[in-house]
PDB file of C-alpha atoms in Angstrom:
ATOM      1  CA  UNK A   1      34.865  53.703  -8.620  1.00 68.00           C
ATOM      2  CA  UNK A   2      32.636  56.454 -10.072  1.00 77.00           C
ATOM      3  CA  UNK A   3      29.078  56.271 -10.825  1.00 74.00           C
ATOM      4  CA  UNK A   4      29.042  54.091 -14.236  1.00 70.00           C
ATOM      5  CA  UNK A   5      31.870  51.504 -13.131  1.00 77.00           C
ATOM      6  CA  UNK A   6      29.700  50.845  -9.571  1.00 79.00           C
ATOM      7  CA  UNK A   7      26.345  50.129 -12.059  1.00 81.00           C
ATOM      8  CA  UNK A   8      28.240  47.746 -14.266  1.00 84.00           C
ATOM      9  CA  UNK A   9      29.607  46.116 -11.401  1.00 88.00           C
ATOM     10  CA  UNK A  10      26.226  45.857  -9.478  1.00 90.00           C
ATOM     11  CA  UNK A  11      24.918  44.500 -12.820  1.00 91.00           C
ATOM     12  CA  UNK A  12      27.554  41.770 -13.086  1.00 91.00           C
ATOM     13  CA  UNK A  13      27.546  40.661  -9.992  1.00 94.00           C
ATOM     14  CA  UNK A  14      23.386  40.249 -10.608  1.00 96.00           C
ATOM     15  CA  UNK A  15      24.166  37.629 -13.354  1.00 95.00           C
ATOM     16  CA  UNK A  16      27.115  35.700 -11.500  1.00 95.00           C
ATOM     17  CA  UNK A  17      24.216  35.796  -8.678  1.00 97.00           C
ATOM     18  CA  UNK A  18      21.781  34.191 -10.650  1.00 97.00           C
ATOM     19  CA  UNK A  19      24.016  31.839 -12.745  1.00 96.00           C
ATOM     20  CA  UNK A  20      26.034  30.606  -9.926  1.00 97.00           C
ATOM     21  CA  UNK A  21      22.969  29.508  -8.244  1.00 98.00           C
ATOM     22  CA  UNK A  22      22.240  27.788 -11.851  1.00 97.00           C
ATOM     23  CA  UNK A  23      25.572  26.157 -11.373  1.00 96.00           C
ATOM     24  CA  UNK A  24      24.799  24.845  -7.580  1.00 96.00           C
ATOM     25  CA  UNK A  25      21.543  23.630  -8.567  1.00 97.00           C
ATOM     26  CA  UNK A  26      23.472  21.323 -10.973  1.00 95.00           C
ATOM     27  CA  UNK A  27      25.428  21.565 -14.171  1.00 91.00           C
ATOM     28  CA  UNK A  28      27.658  20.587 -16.505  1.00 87.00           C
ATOM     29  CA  UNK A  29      30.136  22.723 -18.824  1.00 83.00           C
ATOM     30  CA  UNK A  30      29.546  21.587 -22.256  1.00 74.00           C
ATOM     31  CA  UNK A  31      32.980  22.527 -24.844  1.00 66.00           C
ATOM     32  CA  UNK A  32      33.295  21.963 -28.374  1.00 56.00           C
ATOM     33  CA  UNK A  33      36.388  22.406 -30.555  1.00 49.00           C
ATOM     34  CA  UNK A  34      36.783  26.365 -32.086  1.00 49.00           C
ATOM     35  CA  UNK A  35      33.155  26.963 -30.369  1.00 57.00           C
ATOM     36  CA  UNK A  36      31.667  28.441 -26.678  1.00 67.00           C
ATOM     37  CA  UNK A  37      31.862  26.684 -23.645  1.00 75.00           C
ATOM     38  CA  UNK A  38      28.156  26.481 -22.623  1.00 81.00           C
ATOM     39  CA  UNK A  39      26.989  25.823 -19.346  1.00 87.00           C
ATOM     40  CA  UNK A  40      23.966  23.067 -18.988  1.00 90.00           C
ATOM     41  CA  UNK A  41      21.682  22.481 -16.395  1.00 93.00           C
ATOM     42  CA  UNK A  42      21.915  19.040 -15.728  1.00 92.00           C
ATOM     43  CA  UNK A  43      18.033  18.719 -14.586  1.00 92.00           C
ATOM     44  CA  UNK A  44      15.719  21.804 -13.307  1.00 95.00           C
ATOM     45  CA  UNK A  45      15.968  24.833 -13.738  1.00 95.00           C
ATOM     46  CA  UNK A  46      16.886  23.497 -17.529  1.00 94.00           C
ATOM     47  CA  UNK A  47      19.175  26.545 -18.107  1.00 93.00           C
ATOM     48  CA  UNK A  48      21.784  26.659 -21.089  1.00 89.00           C
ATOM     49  CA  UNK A  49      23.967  29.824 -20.556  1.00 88.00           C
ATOM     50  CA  UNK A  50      27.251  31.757 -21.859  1.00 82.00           C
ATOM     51  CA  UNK A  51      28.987  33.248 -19.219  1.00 79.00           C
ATOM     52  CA  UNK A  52      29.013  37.311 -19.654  1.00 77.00           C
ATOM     53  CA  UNK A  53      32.523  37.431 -20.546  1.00 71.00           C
ATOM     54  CA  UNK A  54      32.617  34.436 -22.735  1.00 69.00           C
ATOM     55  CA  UNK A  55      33.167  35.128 -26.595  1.00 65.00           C
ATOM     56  CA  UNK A  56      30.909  33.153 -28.812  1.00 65.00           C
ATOM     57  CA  UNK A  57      32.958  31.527 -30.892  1.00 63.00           C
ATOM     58  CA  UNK A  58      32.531  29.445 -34.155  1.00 58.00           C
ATOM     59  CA  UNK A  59      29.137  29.949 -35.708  1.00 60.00           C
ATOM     60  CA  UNK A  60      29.421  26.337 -37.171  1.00 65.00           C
ATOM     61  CA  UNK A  61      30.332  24.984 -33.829  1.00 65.00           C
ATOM     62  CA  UNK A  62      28.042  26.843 -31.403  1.00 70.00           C
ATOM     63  CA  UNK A  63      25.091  25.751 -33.770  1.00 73.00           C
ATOM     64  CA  UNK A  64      26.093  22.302 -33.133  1.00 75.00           C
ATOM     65  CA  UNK A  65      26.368  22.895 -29.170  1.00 73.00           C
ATOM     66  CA  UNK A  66      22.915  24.689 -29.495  1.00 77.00           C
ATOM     67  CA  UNK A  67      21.565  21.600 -31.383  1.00 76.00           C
ATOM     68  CA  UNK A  68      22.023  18.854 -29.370  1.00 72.00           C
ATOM     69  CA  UNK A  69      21.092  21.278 -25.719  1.00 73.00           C
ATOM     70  CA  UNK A  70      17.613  22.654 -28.055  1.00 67.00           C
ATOM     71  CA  UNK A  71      15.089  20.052 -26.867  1.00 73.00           C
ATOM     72  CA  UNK A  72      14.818  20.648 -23.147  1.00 77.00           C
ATOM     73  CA  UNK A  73      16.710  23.652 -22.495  1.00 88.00           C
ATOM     74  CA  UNK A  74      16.056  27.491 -22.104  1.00 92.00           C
ATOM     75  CA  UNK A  75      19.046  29.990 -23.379  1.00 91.00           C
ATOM     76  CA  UNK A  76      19.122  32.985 -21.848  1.00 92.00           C
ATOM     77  CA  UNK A  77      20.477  36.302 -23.466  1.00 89.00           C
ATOM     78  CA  UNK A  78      21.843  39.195 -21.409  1.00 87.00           C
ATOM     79  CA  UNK A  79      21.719  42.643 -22.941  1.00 82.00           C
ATOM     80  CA  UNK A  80      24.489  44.069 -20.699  1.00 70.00           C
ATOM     81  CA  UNK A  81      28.168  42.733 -20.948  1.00 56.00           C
ATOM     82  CA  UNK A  82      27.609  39.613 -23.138  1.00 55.00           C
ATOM     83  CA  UNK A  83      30.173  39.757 -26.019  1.00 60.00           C
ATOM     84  CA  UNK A  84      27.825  40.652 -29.032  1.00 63.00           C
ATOM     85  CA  UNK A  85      24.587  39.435 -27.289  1.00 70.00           C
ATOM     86  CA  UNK A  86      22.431  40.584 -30.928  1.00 77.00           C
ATOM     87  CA  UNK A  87      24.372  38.016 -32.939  1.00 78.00           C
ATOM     88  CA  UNK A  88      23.871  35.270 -29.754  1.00 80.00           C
ATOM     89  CA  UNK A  89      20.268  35.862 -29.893  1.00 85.00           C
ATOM     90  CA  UNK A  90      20.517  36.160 -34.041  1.00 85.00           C
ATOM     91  CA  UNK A  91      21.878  32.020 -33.688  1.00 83.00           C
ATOM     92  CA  UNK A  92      19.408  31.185 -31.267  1.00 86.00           C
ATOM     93  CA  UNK A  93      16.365  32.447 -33.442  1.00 88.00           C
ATOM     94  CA  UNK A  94      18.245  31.005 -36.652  1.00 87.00           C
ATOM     95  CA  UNK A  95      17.701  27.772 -34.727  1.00 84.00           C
ATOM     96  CA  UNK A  96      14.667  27.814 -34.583  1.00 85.00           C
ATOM     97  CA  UNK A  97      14.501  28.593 -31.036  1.00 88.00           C
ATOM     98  CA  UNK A  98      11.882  31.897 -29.908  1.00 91.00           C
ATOM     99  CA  UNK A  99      11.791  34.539 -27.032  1.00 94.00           C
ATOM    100  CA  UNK A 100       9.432  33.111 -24.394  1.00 93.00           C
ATOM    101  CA  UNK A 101       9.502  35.711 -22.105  1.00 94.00           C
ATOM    102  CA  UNK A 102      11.451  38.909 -20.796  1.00 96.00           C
ATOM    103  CA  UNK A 103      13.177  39.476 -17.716  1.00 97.00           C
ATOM    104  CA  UNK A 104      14.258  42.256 -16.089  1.00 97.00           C
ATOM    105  CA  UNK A 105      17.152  42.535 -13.911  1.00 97.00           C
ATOM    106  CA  UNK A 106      16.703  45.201 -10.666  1.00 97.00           C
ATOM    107  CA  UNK A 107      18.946  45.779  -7.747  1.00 97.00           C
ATOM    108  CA  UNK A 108      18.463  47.630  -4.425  1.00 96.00           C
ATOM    109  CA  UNK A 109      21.104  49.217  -2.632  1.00 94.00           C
ATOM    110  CA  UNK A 110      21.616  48.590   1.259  1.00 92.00           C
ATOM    111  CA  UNK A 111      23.154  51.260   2.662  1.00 81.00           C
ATOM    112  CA  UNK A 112      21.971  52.007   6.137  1.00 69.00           C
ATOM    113  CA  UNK A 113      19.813  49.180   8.287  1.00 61.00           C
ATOM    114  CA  UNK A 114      16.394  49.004   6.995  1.00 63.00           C
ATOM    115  CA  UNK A 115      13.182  47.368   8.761  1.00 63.00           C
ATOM    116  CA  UNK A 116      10.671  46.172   5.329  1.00 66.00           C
ATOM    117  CA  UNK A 117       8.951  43.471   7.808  1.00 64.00           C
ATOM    118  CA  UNK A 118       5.369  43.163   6.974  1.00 65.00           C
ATOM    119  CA  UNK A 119       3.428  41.184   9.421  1.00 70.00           C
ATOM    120  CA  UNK A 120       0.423  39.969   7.383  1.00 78.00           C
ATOM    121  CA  UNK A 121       2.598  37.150   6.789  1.00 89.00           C
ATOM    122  CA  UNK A 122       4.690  34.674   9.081  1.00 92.00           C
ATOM    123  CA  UNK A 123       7.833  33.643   7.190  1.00 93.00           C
ATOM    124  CA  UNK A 124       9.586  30.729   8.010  1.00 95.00           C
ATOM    125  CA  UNK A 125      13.031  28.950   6.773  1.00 96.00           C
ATOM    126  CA  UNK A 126      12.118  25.458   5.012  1.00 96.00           C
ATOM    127  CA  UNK A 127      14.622  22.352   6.123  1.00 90.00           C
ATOM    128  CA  UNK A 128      14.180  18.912   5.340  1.00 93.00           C
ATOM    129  CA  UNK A 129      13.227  16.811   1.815  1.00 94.00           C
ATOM    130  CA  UNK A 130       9.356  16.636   3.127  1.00 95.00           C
ATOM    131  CA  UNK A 131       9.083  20.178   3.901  1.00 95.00           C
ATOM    132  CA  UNK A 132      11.284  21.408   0.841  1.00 96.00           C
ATOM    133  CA  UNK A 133       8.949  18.562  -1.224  1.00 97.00           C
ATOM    134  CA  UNK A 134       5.860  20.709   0.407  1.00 96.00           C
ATOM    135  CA  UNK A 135       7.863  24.053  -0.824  1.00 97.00           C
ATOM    136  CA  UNK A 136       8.371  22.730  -4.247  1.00 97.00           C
ATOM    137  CA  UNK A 137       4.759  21.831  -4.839  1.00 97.00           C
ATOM    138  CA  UNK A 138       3.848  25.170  -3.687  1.00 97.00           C
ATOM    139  CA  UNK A 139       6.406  26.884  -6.129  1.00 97.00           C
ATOM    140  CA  UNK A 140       4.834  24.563  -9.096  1.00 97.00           C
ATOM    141  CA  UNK A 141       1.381  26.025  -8.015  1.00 96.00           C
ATOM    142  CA  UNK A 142       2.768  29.522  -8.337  1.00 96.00           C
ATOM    143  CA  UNK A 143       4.842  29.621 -11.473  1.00 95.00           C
ATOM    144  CA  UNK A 144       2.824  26.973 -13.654  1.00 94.00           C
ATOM    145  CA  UNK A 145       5.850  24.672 -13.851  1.00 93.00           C
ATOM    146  CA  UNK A 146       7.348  22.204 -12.009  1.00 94.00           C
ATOM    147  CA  UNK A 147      10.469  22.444  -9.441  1.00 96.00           C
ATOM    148  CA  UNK A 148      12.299  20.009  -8.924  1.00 97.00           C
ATOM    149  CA  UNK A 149      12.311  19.194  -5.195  1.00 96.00           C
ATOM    150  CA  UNK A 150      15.376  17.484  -5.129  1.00 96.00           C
ATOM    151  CA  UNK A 151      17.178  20.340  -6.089  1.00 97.00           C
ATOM    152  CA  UNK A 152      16.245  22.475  -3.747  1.00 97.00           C
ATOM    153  CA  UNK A 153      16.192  19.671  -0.861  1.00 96.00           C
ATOM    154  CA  UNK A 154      20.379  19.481  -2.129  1.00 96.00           C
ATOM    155  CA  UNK A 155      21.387  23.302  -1.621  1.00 97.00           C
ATOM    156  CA  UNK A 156      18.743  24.027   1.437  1.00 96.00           C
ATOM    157  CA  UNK A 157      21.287  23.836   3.850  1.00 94.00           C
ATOM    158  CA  UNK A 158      24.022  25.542   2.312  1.00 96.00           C
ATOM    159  CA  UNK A 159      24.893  28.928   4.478  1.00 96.00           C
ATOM    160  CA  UNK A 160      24.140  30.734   1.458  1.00 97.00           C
ATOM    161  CA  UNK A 161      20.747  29.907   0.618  1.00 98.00           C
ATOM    162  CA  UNK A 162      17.717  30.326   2.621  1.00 98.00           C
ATOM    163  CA  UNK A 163      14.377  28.305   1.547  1.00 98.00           C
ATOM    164  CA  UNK A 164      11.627  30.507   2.800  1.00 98.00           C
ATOM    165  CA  UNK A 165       7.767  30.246   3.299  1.00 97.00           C
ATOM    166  CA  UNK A 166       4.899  32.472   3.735  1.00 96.00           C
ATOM    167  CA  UNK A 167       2.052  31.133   6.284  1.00 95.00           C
ATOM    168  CA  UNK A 168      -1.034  32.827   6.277  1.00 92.00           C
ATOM    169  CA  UNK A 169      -3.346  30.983   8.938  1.00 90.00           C
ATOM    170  CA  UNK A 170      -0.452  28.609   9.578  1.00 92.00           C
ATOM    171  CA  UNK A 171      -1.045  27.603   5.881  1.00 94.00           C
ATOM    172  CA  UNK A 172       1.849  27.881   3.089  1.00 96.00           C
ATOM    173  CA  UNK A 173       1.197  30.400   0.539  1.00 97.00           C
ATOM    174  CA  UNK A 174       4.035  31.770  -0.711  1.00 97.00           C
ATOM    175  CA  UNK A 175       7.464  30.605  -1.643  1.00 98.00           C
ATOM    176  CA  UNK A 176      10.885  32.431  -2.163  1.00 98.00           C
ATOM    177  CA  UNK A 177      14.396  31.766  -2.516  1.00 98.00           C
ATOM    178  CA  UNK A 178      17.736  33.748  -1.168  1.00 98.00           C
ATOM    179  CA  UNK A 179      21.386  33.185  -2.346  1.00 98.00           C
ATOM    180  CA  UNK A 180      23.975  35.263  -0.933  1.00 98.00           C
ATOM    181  CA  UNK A 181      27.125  35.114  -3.514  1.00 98.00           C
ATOM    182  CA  UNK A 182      29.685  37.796  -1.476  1.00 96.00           C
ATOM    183  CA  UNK A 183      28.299  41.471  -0.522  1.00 95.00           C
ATOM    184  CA  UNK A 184      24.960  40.616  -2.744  1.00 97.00           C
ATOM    185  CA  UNK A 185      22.088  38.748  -1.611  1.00 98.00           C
ATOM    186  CA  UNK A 186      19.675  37.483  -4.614  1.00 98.00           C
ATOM    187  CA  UNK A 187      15.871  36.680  -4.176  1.00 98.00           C
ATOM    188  CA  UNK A 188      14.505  33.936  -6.513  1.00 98.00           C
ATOM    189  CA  UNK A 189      11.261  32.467  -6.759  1.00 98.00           C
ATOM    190  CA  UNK A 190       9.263  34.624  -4.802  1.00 97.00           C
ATOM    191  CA  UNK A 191       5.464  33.103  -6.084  1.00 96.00           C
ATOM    192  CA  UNK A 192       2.082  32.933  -4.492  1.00 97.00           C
ATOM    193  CA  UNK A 193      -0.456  30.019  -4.659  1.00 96.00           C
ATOM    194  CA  UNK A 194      -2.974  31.259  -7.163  1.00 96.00           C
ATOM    195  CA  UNK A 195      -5.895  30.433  -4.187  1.00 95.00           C
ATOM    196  CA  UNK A 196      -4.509  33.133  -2.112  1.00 94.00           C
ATOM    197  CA  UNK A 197      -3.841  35.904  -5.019  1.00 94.00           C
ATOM    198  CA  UNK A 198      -5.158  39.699  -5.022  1.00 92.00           C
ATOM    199  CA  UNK A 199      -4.309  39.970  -0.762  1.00 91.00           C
ATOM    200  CA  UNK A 200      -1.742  41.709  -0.977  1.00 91.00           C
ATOM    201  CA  UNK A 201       0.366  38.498  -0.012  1.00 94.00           C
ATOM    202  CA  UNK A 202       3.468  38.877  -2.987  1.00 95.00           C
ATOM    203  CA  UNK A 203       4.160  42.598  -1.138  1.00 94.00           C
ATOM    204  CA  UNK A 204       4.356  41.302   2.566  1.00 94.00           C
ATOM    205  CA  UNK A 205       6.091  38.145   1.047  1.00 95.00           C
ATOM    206  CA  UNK A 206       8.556  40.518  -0.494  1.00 95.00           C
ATOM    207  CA  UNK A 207       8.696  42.942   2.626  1.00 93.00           C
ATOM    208  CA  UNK A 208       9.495  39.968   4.812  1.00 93.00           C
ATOM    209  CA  UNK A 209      12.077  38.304   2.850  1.00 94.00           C
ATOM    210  CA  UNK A 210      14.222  41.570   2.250  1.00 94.00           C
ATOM    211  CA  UNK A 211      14.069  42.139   5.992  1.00 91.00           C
ATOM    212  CA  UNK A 212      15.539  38.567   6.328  1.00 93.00           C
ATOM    213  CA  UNK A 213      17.989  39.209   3.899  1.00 94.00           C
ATOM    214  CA  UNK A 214      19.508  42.513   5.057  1.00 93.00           C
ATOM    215  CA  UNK A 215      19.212  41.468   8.415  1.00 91.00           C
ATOM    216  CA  UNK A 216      20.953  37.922   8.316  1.00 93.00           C
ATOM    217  CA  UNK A 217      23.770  38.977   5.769  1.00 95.00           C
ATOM    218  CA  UNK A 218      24.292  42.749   5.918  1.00 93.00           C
ATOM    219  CA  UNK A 219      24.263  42.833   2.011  1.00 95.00           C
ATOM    220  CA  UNK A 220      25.484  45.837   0.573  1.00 95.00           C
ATOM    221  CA  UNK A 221      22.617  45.422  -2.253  1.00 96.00           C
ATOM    222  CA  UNK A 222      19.535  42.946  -2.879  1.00 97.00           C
ATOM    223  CA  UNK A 223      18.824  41.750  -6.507  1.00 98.00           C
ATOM    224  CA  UNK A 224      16.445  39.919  -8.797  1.00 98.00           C
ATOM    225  CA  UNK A 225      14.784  39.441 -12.172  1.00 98.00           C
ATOM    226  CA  UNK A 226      11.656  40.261 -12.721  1.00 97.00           C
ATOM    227  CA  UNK A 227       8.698  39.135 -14.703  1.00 95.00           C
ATOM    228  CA  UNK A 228       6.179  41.390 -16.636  1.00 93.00           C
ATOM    229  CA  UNK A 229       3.985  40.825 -13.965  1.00 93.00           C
ATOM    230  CA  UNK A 230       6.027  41.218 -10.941  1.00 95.00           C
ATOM    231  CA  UNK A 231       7.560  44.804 -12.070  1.00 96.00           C
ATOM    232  CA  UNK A 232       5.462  46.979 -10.910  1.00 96.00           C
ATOM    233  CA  UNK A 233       5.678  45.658  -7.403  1.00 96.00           C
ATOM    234  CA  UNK A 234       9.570  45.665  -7.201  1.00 97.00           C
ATOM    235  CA  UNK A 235       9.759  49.337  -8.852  1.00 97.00           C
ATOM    236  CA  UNK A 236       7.329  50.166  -5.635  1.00 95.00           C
ATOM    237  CA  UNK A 237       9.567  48.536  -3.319  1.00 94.00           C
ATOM    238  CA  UNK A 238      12.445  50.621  -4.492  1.00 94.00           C
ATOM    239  CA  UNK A 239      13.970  48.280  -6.539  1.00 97.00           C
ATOM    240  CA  UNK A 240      15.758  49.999 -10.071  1.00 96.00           C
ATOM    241  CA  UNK A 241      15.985  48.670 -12.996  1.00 96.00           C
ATOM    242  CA  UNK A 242      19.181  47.615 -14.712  1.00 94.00           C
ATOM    243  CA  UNK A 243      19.031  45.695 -18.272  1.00 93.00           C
ATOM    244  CA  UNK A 244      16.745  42.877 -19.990  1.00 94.00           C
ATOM    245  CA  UNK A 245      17.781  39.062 -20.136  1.00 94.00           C
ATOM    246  CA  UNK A 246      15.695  37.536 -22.930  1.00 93.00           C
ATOM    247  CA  UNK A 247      14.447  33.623 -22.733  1.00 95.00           C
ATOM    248  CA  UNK A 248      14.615  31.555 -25.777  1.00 93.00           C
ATOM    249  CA  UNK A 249      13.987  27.968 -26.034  1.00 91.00           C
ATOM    250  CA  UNK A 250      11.806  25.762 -28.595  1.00 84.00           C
TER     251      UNK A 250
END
């Protein structure tokens, strides 16, 4: 594999990361006649996707699929690998629907045992629907939206996912996520309360949860998507950037 097939392989396997966590979390694969199978949350994270591969389809019938998913859903649009992504994201705004926000999708390879622990911070795995309640409330704080704490109570002891929490003083203040899907581990909602912000707390969050992650799974690479604000901090970490995934909803 030479140099460009190993980067659009590292960036596919960072969407089937993040989507196939969509689809544990719950969801539903919505078809219409001559149009695009979409994939539907069925509650949180309120995701409406096309798989990378997938072909839109039938303008007439995608509109329709787009139509009846609009009101609660957010449609994301990869710019890497998604069969004509500008005329995807040409529907979407046609529906009325606009870009919320920009992603960015980053990977870091693993190639020799690494030690990122950072001790400002004790991090500890999250089991149980009162703590993962606890965890979710903590991830609202952080993010400005609310997680659903039944979701994450329903996938926190799968082998592949690892609930984690940061305790500063023996006090939760920082949440994250891991999902291992094959050689690739991805790191989801890594947030800090907004009480404890400007520590330092989202690096030695970060720091810890990487060290978890290469040391419980070996991954050949780590990967994520990251906000405007969380860019800079990932780019420091060593983390390089791959390709954009727009969010539209109403």
């Amino acid at each position: 594999m030479n140099e460009v097939e190993a980067m659009s392989a590292i960036a596919t396997a960072n969407i089937h990361n993040l989507t196939s966590l969509w689809r544990r979390m719950g969801s539903v694969l919505q078809t219409r006649a001559c149009g695009s199978p979409l994939n539907q949350s069925i509650g949180w994270p309120h995701r409406a996707w096309l798989e990378i591969d997938q072909p839109l389809g039938a303008t007439a019938r995608v509109r329709e699929q787009v139509e009846a998913l609009r009101p609660a859903a957010v449609f994301p649009v990869w710019e890497f690998h998604q069969e004509n992504p500008g005329r995807w994201q040409s529907l979407l705004v046609s529906e009325g629907l606009k870009l919320q926000s920009v992603l960015t999708a980053m990977f870091l390879p693993i190639t020799d045992p690494v030690l990122f622990q950072d001790n400002a911070l004790e991090v500890t795995a999250v089991s149980g629907s009162c703590a993962t309640q606890k965890w979710a409330r903590l991830c609202s704080r952080s993010f400005g939206y609310q997680v659903d704490s039944a979701v994450i109570d329903a996938i926190a002891s799968s082998p592949e996912v690892l609930v984690l929490q940061g305790l500063c003083d023996d006090v939760p203040v920082a949440s994250a996520l891991l999902y291992r899907t094959g050689s690739i581990v991805g790191i989801h909602q890594v947030g800090v309360d907004p009480d404890w912000r400007g520590r330092g707390l989202a690096r030695a969050m970060m720091k810890s949860v990487m060290d978890r992650a290469t040391t419980q799974w070996q991954p050949e690479a780590l990967v994520l998507q990251a906000s405007r604000e969380g860019l800079g901090l990932y780019r420091q970490l060593g983390f390089i950037e791959q390709f954009h995934i727009g969010l539209y909803s109403s």
